[in-house]
Backbone as JSON Lines, residues from 0, in Angstrom:
{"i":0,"aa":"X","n":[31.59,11.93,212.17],"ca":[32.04,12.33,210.86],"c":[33.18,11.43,210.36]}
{"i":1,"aa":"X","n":[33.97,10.6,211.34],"ca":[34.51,9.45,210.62],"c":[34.2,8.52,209.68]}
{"i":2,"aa":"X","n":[33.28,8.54,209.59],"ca":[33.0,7.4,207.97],"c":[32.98,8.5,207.09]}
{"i":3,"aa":"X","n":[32.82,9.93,206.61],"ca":[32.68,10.41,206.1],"c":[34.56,11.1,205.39]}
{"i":4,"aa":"X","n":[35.16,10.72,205.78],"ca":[36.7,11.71,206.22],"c":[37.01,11.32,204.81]}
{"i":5,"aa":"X","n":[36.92,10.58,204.22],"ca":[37.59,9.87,202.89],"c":[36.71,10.45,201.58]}
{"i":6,"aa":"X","n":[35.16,11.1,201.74],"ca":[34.4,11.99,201.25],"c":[34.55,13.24,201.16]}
{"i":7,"aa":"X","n":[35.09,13.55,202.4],"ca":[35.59,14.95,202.56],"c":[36.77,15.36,201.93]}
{"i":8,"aa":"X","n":[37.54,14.52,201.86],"ca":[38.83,14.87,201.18],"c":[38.92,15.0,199.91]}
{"i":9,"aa":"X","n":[38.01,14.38,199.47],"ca":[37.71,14.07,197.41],"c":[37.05,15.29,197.46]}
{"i":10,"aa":"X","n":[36.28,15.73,198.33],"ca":[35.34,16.94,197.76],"c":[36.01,17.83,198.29]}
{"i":11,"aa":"X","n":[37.1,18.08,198.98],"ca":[38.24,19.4,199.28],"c":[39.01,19.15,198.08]}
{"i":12,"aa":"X","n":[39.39,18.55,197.92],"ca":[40.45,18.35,197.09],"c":[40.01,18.7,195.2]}
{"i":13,"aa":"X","n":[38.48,18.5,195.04],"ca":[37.78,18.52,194.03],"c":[37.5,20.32,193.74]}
{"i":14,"aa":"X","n":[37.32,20.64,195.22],"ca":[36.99,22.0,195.07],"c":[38.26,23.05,194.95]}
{"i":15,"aa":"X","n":[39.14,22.58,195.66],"ca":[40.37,23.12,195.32],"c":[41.18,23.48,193.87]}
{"i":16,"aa":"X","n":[40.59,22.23,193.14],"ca":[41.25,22.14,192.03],"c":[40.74,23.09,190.98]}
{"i":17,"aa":"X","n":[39.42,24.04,191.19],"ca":[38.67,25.0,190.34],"c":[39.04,26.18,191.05]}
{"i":18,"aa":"X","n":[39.55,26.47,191.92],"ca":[40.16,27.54,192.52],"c":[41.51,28.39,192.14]}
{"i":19,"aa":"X","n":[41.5,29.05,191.69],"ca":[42.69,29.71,190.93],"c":[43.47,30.51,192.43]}
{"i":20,"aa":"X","n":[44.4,29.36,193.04],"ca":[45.18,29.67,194.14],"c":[45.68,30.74,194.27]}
{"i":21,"aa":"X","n":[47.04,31.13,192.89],"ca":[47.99,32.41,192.92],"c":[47.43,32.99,191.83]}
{"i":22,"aa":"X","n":[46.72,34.35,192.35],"ca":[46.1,35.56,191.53],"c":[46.11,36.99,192.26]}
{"i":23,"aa":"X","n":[46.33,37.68,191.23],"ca":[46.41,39.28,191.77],"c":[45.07,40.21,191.52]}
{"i":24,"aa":"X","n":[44.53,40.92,192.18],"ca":[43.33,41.74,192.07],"c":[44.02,42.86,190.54]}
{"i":25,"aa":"X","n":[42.91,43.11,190.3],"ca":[42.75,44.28,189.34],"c":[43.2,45.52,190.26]}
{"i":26,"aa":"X","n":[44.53,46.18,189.84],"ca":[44.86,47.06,190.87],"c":[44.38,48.61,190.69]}
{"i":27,"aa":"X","n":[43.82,49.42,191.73],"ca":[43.05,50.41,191.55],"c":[44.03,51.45,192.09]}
{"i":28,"aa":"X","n":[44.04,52.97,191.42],"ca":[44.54,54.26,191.59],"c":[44.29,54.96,192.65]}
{"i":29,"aa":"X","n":[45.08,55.04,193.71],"ca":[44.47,56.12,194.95],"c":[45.93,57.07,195.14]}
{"i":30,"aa":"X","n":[45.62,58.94,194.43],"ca":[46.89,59.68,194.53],"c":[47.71,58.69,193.85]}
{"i":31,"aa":"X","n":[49.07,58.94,193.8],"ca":[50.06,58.56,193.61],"c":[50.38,56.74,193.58]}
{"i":32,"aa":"X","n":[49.43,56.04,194.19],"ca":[49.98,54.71,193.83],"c":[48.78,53.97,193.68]}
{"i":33,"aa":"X","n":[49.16,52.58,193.34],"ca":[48.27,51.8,192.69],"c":[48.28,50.74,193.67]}
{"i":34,"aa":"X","n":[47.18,50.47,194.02],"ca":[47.17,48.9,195.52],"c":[46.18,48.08,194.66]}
{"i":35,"aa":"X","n":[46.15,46.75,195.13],"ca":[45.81,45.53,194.69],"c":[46.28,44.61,195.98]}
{"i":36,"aa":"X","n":[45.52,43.31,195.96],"ca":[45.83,42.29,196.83],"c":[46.34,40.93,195.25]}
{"i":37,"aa":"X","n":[47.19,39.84,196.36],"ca":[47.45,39.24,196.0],"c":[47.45,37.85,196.29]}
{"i":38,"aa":"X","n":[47.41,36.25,196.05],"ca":[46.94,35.36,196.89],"c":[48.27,34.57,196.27]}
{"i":39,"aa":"X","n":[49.18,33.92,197.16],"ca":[49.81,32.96,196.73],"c":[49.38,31.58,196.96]}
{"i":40,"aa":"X","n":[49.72,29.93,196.25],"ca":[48.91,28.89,196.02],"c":[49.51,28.19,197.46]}
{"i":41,"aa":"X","n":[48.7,27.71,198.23],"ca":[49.26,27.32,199.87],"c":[49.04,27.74,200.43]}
{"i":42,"aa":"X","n":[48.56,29.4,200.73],"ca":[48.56,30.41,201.64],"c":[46.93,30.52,201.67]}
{"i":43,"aa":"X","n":[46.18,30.96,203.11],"ca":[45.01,31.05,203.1],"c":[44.34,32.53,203.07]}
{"i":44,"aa":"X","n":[45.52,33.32,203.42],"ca":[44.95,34.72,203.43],"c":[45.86,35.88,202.18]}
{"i":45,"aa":"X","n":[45.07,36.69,201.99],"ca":[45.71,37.82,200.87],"c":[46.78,38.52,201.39]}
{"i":46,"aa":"X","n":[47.52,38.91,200.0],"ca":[48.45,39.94,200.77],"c":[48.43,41.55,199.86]}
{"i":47,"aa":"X","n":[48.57,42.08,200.85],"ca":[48.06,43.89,200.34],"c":[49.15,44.84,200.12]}
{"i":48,"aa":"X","n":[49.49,45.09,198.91],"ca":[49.82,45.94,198.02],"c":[49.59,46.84,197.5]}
{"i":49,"aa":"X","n":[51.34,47.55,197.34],"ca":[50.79,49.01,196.23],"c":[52.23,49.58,195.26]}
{"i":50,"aa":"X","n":[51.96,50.02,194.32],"ca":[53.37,50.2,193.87],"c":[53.29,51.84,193.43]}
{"i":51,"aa":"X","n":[54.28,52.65,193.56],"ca":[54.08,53.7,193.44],"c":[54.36,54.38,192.09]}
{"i":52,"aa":"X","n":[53.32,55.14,191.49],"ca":[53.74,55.71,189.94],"c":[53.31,55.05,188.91]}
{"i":53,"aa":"X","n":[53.55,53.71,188.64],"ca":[52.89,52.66,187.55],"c":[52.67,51.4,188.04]}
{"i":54,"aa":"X","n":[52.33,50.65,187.38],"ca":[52.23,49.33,187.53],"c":[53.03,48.75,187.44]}
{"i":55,"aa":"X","n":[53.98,48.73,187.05],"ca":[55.61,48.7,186.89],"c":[56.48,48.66,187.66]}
{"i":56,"aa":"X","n":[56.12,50.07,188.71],"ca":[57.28,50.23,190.02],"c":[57.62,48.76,190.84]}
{"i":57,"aa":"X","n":[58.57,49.09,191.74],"ca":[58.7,48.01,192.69],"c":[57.46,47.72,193.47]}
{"i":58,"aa":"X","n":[57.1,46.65,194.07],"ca":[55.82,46.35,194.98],"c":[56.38,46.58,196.71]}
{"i":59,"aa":"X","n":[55.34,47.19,197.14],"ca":[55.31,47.43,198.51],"c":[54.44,46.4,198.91]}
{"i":60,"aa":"X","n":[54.64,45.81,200.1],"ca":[53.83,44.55,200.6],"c":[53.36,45.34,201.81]}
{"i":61,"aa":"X","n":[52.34,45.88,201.74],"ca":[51.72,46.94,202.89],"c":[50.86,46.02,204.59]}
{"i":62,"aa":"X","n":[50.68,44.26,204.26],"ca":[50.03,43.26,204.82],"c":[50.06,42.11,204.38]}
{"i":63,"aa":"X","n":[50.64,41.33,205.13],"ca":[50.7,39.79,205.05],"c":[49.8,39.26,205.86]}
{"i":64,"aa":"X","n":[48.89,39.01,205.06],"ca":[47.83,38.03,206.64],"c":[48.62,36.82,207.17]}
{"i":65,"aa":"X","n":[49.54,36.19,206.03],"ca":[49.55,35.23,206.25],"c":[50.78,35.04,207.12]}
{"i":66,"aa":"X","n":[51.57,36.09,207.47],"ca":[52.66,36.33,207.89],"c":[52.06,36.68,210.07]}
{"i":67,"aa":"X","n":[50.59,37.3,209.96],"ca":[49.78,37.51,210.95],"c":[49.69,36.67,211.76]}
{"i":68,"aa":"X","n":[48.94,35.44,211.23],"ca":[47.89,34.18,211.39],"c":[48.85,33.3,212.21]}
């Protein structure tokens, strides 16, 4: 796969660039609080959230994968 490494990188790098890195899920109602995941741009795994009362409240960070990994 060495002749190829300089291909691979244009087409990581190509695909990366249509990828919307830092985004938050549409956050859904369970009882009393509202959870959603979140992706910051660098990081490979989500992180899981919930805020209690509105969408508004402070955020609880309930899982860091990336804090895991």
């Amino acid at each position: 796969m060495k002749p190829t490494e300089g291909l691979q990188e244009k087409l990581y790098n190509e695909i990366l660039s249509h990828i919307k890195q830092t985004d938050v899920s549409v956050p859904y109602r369970w009882g009393d609080y509202f959870y959603y995941t979140r992706t910051k741009e660098g990081q490979q795994y989500p992180i899981y959230c919930r805020k209690q009362g509105s969408v508004d409240a402070a955020e609880q960070i309930l899982l860091d994968l990336n804090e895991m990994a």
